[in-house]
Coordinates of C-alpha atoms in Angstrom, one line a residue:
X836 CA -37.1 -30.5 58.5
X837 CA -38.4 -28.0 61.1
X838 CA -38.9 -31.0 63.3
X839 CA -35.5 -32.4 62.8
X840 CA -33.4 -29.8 63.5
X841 CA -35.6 -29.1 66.5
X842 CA -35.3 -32.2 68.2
X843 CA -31.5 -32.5 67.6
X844 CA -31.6 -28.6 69.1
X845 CA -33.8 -30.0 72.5
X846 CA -31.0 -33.3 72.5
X847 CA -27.9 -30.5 72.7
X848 CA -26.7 -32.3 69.4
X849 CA -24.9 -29.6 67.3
X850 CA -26.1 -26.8 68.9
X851 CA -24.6 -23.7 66.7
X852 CA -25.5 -25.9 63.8
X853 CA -29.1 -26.7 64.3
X854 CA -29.5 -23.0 65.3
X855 CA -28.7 -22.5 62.0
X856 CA -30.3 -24.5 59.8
X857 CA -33.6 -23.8 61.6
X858 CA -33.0 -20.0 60.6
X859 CA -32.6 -21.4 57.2
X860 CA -36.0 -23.6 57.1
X861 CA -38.3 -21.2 58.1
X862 CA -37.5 -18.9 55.5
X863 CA -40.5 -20.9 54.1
X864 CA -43.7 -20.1 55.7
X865 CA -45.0 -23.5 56.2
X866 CA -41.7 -24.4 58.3
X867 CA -42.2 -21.3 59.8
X868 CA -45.4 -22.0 60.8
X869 CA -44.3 -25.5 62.2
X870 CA -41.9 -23.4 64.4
X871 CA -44.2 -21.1 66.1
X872 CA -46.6 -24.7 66.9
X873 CA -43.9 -25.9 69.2
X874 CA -44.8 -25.2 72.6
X875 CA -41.7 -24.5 73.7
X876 CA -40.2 -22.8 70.8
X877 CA -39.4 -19.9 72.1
X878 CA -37.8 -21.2 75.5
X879 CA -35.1 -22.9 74.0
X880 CA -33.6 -20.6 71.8
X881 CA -33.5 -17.7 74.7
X882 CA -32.2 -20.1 77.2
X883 CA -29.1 -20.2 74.8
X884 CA -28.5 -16.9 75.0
X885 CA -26.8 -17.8 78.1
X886 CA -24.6 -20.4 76.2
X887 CA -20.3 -20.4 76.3
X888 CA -20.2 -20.6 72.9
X889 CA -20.7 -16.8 71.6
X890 CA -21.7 -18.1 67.9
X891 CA -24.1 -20.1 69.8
X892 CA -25.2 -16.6 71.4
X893 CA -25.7 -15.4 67.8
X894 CA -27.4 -18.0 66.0
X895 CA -30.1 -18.4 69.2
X896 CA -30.7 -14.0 69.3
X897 CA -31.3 -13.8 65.5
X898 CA -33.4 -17.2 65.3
X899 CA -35.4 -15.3 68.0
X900 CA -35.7 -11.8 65.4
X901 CA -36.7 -14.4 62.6
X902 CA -39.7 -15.8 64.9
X903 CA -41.2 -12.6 65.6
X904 CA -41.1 -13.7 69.5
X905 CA -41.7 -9.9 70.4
X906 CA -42.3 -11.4 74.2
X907 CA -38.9 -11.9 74.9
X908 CA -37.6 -8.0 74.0
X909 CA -37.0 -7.5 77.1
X910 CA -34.6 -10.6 77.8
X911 CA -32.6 -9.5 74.3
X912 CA -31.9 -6.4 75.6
X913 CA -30.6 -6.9 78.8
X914 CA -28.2 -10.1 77.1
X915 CA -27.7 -7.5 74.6
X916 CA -26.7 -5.2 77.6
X917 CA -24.0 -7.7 79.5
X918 CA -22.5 -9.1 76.1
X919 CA -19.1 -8.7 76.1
X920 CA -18.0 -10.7 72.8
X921 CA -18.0 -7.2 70.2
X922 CA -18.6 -9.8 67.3
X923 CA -22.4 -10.8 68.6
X924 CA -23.8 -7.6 69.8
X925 CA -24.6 -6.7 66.3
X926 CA -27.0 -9.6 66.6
X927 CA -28.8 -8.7 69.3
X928 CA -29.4 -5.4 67.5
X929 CA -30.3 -7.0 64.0
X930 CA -33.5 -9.0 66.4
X931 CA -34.2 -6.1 68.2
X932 CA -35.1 -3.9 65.3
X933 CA -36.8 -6.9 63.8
X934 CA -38.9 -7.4 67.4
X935 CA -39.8 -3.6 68.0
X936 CA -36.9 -1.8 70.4
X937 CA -39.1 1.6 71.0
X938 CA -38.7 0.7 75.2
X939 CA -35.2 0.9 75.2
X940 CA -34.8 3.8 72.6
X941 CA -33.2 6.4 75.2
X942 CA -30.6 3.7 75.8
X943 CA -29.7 2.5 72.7
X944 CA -28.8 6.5 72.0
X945 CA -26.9 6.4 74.8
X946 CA -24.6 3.4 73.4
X947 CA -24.7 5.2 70.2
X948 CA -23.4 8.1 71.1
X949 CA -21.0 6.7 73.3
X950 CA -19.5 4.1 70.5
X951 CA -19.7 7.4 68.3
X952 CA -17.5 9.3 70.6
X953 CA -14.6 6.2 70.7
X954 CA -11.6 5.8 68.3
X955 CA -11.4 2.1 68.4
X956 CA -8.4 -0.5 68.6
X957 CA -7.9 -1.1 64.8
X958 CA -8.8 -5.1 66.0
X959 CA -12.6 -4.1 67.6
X960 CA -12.8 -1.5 64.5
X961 CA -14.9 -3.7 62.3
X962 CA -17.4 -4.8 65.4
X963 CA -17.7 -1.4 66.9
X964 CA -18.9 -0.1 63.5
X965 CA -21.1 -3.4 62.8
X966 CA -23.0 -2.5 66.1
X967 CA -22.7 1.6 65.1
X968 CA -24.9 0.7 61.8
X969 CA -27.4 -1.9 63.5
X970 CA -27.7 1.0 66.0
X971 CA -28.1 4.1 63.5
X972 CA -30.8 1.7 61.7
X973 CA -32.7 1.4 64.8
X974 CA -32.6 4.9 65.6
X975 CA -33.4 6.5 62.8
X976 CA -36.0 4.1 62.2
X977 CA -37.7 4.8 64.7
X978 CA -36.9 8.5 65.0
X979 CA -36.5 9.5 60.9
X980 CA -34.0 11.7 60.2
X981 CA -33.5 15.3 60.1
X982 CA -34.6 16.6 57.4
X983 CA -32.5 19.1 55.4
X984 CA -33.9 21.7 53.0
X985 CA -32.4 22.9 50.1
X986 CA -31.3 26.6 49.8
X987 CA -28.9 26.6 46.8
X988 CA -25.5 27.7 46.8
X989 CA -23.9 30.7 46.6
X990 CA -20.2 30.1 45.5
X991 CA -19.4 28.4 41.9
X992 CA -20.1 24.3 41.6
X993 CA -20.1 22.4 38.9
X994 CA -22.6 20.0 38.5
X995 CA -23.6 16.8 35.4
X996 CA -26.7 16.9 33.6
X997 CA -27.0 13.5 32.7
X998 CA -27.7 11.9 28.8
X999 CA -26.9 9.4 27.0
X1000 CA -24.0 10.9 24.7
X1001 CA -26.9 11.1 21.2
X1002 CA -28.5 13.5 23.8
X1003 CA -26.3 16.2 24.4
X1004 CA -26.7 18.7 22.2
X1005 CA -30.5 18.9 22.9
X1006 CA -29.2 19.8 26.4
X1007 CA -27.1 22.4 25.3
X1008 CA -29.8 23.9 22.5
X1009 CA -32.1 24.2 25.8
X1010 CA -29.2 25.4 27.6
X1011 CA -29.7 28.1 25.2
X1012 CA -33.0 29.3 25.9
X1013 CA -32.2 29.9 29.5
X1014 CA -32.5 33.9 30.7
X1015 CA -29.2 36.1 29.2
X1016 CA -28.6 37.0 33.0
X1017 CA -28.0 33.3 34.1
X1018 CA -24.2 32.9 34.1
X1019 CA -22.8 29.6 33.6
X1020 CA -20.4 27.2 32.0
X1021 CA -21.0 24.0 29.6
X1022 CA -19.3 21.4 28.6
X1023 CA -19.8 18.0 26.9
X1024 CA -19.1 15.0 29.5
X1025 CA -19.3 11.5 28.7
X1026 CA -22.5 11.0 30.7
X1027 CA -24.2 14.5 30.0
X1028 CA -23.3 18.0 30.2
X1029 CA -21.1 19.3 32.9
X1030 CA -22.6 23.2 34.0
X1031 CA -20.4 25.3 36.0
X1032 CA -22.5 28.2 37.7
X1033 CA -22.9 29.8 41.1
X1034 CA -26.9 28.7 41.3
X1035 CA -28.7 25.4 40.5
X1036 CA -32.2 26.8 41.0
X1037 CA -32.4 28.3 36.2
X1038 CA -31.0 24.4 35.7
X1039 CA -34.1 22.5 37.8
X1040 CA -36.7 23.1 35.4
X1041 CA -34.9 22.1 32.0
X1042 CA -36.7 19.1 31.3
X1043 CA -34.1 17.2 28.8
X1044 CA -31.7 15.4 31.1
X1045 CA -32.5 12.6 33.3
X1046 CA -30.4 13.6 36.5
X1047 CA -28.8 16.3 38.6
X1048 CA -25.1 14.7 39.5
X1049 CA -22.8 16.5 41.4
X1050 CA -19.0 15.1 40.3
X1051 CA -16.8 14.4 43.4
X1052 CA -13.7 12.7 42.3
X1053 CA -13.2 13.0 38.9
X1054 CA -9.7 13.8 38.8
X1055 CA -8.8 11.0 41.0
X1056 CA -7.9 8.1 38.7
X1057 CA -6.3 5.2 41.2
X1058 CA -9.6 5.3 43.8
X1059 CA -9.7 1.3 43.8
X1060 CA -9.9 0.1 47.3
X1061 CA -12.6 0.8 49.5
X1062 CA -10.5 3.4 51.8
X1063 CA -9.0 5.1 49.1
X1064 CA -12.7 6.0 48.2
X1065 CA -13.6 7.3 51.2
X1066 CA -10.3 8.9 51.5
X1067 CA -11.3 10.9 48.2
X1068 CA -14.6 11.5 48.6
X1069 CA -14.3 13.1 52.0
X1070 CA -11.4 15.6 50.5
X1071 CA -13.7 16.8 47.5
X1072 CA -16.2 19.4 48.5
X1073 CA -19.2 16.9 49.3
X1074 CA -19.6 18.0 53.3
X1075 CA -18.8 21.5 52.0
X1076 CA -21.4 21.8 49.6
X1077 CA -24.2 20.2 51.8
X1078 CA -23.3 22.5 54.3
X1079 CA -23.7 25.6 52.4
X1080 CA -26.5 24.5 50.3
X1081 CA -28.6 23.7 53.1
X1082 CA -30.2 25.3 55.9
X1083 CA -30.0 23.2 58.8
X1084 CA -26.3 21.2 60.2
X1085 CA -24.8 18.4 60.0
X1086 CA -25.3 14.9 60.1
X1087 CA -26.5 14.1 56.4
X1088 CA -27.3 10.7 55.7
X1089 CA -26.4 9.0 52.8
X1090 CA -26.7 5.5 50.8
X1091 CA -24.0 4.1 48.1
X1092 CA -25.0 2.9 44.7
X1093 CA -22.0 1.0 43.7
X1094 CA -22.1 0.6 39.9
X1095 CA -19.1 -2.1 39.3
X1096 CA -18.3 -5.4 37.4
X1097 CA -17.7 -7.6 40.9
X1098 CA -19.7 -10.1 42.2
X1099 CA -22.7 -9.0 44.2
X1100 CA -20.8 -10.5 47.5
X1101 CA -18.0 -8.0 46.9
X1102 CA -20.5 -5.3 46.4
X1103 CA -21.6 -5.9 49.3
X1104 CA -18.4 -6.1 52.0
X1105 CA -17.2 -3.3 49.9
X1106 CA -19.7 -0.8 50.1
X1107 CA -20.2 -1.7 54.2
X1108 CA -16.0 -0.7 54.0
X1109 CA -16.5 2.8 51.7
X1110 CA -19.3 3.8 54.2
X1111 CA -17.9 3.1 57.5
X1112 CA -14.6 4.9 56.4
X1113 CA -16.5 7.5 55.4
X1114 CA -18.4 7.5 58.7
X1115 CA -15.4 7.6 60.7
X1116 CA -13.2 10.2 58.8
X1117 CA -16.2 12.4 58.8
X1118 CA -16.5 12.3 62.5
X1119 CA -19.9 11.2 61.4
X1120 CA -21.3 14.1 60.0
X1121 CA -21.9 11.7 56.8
X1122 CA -24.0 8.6 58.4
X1123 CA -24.6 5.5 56.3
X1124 CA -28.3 4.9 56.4
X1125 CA -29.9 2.6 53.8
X1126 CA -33.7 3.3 54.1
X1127 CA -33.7 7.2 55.3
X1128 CA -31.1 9.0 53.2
X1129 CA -30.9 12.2 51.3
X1130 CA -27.8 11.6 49.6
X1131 CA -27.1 9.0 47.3
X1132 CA -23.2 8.5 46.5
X1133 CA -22.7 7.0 43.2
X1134 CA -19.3 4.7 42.8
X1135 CA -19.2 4.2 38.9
X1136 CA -16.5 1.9 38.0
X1137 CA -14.9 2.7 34.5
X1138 CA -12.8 0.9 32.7
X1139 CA -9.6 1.4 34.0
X1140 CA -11.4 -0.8 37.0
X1141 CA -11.0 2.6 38.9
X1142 CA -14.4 4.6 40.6
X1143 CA -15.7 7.8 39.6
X1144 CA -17.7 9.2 42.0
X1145 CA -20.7 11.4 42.2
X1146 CA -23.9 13.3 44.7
X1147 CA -27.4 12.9 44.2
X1148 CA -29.0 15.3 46.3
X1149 CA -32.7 13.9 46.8
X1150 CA -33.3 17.2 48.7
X1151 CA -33.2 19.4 45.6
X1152 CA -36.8 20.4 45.0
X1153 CA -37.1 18.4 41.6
X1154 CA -40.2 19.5 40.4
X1155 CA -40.0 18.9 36.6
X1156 CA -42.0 15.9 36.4
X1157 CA -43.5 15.8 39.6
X1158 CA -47.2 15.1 37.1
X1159 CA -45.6 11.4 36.8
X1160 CA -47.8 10.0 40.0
X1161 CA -47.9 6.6 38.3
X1162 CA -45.5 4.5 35.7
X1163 CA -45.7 1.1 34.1
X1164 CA -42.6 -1.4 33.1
X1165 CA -42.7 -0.4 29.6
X1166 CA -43.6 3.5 30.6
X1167 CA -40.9 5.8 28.8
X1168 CA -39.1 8.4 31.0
X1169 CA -40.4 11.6 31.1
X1170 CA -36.7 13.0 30.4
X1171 CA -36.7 11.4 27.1
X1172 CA -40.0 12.2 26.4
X1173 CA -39.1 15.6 26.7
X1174 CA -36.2 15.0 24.5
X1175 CA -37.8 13.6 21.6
X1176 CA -40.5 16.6 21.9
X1177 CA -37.4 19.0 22.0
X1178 CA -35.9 17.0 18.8
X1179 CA -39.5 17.0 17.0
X1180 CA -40.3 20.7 18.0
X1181 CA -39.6 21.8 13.8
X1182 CA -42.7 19.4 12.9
X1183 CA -44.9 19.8 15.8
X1184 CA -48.1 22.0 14.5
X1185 CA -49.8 24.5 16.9
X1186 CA -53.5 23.7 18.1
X1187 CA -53.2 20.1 16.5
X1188 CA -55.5 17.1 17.1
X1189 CA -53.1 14.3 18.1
X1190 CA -53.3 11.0 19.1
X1191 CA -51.4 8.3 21.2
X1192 CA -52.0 5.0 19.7
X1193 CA -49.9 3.2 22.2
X1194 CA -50.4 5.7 25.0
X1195 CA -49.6 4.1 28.5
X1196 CA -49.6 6.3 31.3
X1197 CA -50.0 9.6 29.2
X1198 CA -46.2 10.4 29.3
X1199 CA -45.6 11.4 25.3
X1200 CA -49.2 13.3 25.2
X1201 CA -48.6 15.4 28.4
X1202 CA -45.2 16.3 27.1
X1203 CA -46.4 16.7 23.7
X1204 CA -48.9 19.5 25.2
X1205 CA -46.0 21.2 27.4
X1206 CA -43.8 21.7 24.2
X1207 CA -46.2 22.9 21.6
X1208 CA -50.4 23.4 23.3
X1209 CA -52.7 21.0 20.9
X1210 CA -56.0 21.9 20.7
X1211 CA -57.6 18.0 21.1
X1212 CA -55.7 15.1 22.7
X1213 CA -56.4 11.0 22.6
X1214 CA -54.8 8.3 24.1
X1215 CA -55.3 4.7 23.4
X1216 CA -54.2 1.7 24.9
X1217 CA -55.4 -2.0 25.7
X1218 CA -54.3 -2.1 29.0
X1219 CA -57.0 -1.1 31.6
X1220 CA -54.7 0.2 34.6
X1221 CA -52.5 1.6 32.1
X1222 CA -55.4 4.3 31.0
X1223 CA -56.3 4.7 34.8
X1224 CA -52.8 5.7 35.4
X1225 CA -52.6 8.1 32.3
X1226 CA -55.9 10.1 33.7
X1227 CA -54.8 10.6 37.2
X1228 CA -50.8 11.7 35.7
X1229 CA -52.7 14.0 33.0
X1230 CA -54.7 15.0 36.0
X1231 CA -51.8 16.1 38.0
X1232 CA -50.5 17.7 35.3
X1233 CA -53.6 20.3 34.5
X1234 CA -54.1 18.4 31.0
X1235 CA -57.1 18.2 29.5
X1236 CA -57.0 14.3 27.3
X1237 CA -59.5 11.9 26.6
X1238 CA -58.0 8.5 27.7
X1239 CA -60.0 5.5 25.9
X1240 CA -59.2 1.8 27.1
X1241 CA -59.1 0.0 23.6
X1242 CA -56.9 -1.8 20.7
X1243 CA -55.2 0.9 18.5
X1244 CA -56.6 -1.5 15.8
X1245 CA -60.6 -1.6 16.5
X1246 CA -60.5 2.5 16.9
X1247 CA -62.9 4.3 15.1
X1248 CA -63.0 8.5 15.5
X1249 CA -65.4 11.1 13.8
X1250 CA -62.4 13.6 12.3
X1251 CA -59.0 12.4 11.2
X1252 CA -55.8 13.6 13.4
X1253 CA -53.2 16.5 12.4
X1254 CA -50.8 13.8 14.6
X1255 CA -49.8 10.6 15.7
X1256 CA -47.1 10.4 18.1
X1257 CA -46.0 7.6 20.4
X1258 CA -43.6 5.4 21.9
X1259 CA -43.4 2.5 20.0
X1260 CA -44.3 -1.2 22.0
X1261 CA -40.9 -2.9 22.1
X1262 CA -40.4 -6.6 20.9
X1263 CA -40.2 -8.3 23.9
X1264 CA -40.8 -12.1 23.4
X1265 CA -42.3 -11.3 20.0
X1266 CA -41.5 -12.9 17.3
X1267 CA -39.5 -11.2 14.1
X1268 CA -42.3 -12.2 12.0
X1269 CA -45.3 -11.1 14.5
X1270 CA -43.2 -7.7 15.0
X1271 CA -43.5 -7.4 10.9
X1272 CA -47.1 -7.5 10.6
X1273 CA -47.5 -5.2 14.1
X1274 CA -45.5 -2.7 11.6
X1275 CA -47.8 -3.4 8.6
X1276 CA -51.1 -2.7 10.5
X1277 CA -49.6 0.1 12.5
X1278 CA -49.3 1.8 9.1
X1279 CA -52.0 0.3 7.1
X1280 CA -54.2 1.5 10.5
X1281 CA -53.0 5.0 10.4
X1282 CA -53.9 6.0 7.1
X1283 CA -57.5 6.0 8.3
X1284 CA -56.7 8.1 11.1
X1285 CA -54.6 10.8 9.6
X1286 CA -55.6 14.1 7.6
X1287 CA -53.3 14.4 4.4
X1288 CA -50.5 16.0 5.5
X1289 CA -50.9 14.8 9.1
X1290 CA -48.0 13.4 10.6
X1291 CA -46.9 10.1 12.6
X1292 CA -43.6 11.2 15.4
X1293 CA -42.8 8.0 16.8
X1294 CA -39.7 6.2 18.8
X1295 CA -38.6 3.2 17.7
X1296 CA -35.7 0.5 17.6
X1297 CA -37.2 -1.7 14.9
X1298 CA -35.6 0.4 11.6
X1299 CA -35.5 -2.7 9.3
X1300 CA -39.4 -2.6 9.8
X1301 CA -40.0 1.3 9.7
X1302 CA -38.0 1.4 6.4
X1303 CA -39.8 -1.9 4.5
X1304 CA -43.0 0.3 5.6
X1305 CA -41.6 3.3 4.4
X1306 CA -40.4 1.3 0.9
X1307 CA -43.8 -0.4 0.7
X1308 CA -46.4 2.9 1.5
X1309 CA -44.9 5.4 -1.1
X1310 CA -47.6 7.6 -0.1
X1311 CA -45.5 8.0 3.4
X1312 CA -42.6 10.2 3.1
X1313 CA -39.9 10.1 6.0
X1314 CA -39.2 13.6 6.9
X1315 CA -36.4 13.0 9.4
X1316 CA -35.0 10.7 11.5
X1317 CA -31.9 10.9 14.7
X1318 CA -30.8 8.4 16.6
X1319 CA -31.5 8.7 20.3
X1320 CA -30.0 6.2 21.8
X1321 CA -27.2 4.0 19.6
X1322 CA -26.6 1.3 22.0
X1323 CA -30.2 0.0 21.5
X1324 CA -31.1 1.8 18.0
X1325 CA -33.3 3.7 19.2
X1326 CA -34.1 6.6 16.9
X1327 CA -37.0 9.2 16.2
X1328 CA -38.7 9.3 13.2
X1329 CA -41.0 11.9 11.5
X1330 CA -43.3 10.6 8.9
X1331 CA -46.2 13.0 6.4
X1332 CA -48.9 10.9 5.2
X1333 CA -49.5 12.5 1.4
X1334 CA -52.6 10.2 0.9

């Protein structure tokens, strides 16, 4: 194919076209490889930089950024420099970062700033700001950003501690266990608990929601179109906030997380729209970036098709979980870890020997430990790197546990365990029949394992099998049982072996 379009290219047949498709071919190595063979192959496609046809112009720049042909930097720049059709100088920008564009750094801040500094015709709008974001990328890849750090605030904010909706009055009980001097409002929100308060820092190390949000637009309820979310987001107190909160100035850079039923396509054009508009009404003191950010703004569409939007601030010193160095696919999240532990504080015993059969990277033991100290802790799993990961998190965390690369099933210990507590394997392309007898040895296996009394914590969506179990094992007795997560059926459960 690679030779094809090439020859056609080297004829003058279809120039823009074969330009093109080439781009397209070597997408796969081999055809790339093919490419790079020609002698010639990087010749042709700078010689058309000089072309009439500006999409010609295009097409030949970023075939060049595809190649890798770093020798001809220096000839992109300069056409960059004399382009005059605002449509391709994007382009030569896209290849430039691709190539290396360290040379011409002091100049491409220069064009920066200057395009920064212009209001533009409404008709060169959407150019000038395609160029403005090739050259912010550029930049601040190969400068960084500045980096802001986090001083809290000082007048009242309200900010979301996010849950699913089962989850929120564990929140609010651990709400309760904060310091009498820390004043503050809660209240139930549909994604977690909205706090009012004139500090973050007593909030950071509650360990039972999943996210720090702060809410920007919630009382705007027509925010549909791209500059009507800009529009809204740039008169709630985001700038304000950042400002205050943080020590150093302006700019902050930020990514969007657009969270919406439309095709990925739309996503796309419209999030380029929300941030430029945002860019340009905040005289860029808010600069899209989408690989060095400290802000994320979140666009949640609800179902009304209109956005709420919120703030994560990535330069709040999160240090709650900071043990976690490692995670697998099936790894639950420390948050709700932490949350079932809350939940199952009642029958947690003091100075306990527990055991993880299924323990993955460590996550339920080490959280286990924080909520009520065990004396011994074990945890098993098959998986090899799973166990490495679990030492090295358990590490990190100061926890003593001995981590023991084997099936739950062949496990043989000298004392029985006061506990078994875990995070149940999920079905996954299991069969309904293989996940029954899992159940039936998971029980049948623990009665060897546990002292009478000793107790098995575990989360699980699989209640038909928990209950046959339960119906079929009389000497297990269900103490109690919530439901975490009622979307998935997720629930805890709390079972005494009396054996």
């Amino acid at each position: 194919m690679v030779e094809e379009y090439w020859n056609a290219l080297k004829k003058g047949e279809n120039i823009r076209e074969n330009l093109s498709l080439l781009r397209q071919s070597i997408k796969e190595p081999k055809e790339r490889e093919k490419l790079l063979s020609l002698a010639d192959a990087g010749i042709l496609p700078l010689e058309c930089l000089n072309h009439e046809d500006p999409k010609v112009r295009k097409n030949a720049v970023l075939l060049l950024g595809d190649m890798g042909k770093k020798e001809v930097t220096g000839q992109i720049f300069r056409a960059y420099s004399k382009e005059e059709t605002l449509f391709v100088k994007s382009s030569y920008l896209t290849a430039l970062r691709k190539l290396g564009a360290e040379a011409y750094l002091e100049e491409l801040k220069l064009r920066r700033d200057m395009l920064a500094e212009e209001t533009p015709a409404l008709e060169e709008r959407k150019h000038k700001q395609e160029e403005l974001r090739e050259l912010d990328k550029i930049i601040t890849e190969l400068e960084g950003v500045k980096k802001h750090r986090w001083k809290d605030f000082e007048q009242e904010h309200t900010f979301l501690l996010t849950a699913e909706r089962e989850q929120r009055e564990v929140i609010l009980s651990e709400l309760a266990t904060l310091s009498p001097s820390v004043e503050y409002q809660a209240k139930k929100h549909p994604l977690g608990i909205l706090i009012t308060a004139k500090k973050a820092a007593p909030f950071l190390r509650l360990r039972t929601y999943r996210e720090l949000l702060f809410p920007l637009c919630m009382q705007e309820k027509t925010i549909r179109e791209e500059e009507q979310a800009a529009e809204a987001v740039w008169r709630s107190k985001l700038l304000s906030l950042l400002l205050e909160s943080h020590e150093q100035e302006a700019p902050f850079y930020f990514r969007v997380e657009l969270r919406s039923r439309m095709e990925l396509s739309k996503k796309g054009s419209f999030t380029k729209r929300f941030s430029a508009a945002l860019e340009r009404l905040s005289g860029r003191q808010l600069i899209n970036s989408t690989s060095a950010y400290e802000v994320e703004l979140r666009l949640i569409e609800t179902k009304t098709g209109a956005f709420a939007v919120f703030a994560k601030l990535f330069t709040v010193p999160m240090k709650r979980f900071s043990y976690r160095k490692h995670a697998i696919s099936a790894s639950i999240h420390p948050s709700m870890a932490a949350i079932l532990m809350e939940v199952a504080r009642p029958y947690l015993k003091e100075n306990a020997q527990i055991l993880d059969p299924f323990c993955g990277v460590g996550t339920m033991l080490i959280e286990r430990d924080m909520k009520v100290p065990a004396r011994e802790k074990y945890g098993i799993d098959s998986f090899g790197d799973a166990i490495r990961m679990a030492r090295e998190n358990a590490a990190a965390a100061g926890e003593q546990i001995h981590f023991i690369n084997r099936d739950y099933f062949d496990f043989r210990h000298d004392y029985l365990f006061d506990e078994l507590i875990t995070n149940m394997p999920t079905r996954g392309k299991q069969t309904k029949e293989e996940m029954d007898a899992f159940y039936t040895s998971f029980f049948k296996k623990s009665k060897t394992l546990l002292v009478s009394g000793g107790r098995m914590i575990f989360y699980s969506n699989e209640e038909g099998f928990v209950k046959k179990q339960l119906r079929l094992n009389p000497d297990y007795h269900l103490l109690y049982e919530r439901c975490m997560r009622e979307k998935e059926q997720y629930k805890l459960y709390v079972v005494e072996y009396r054996g």
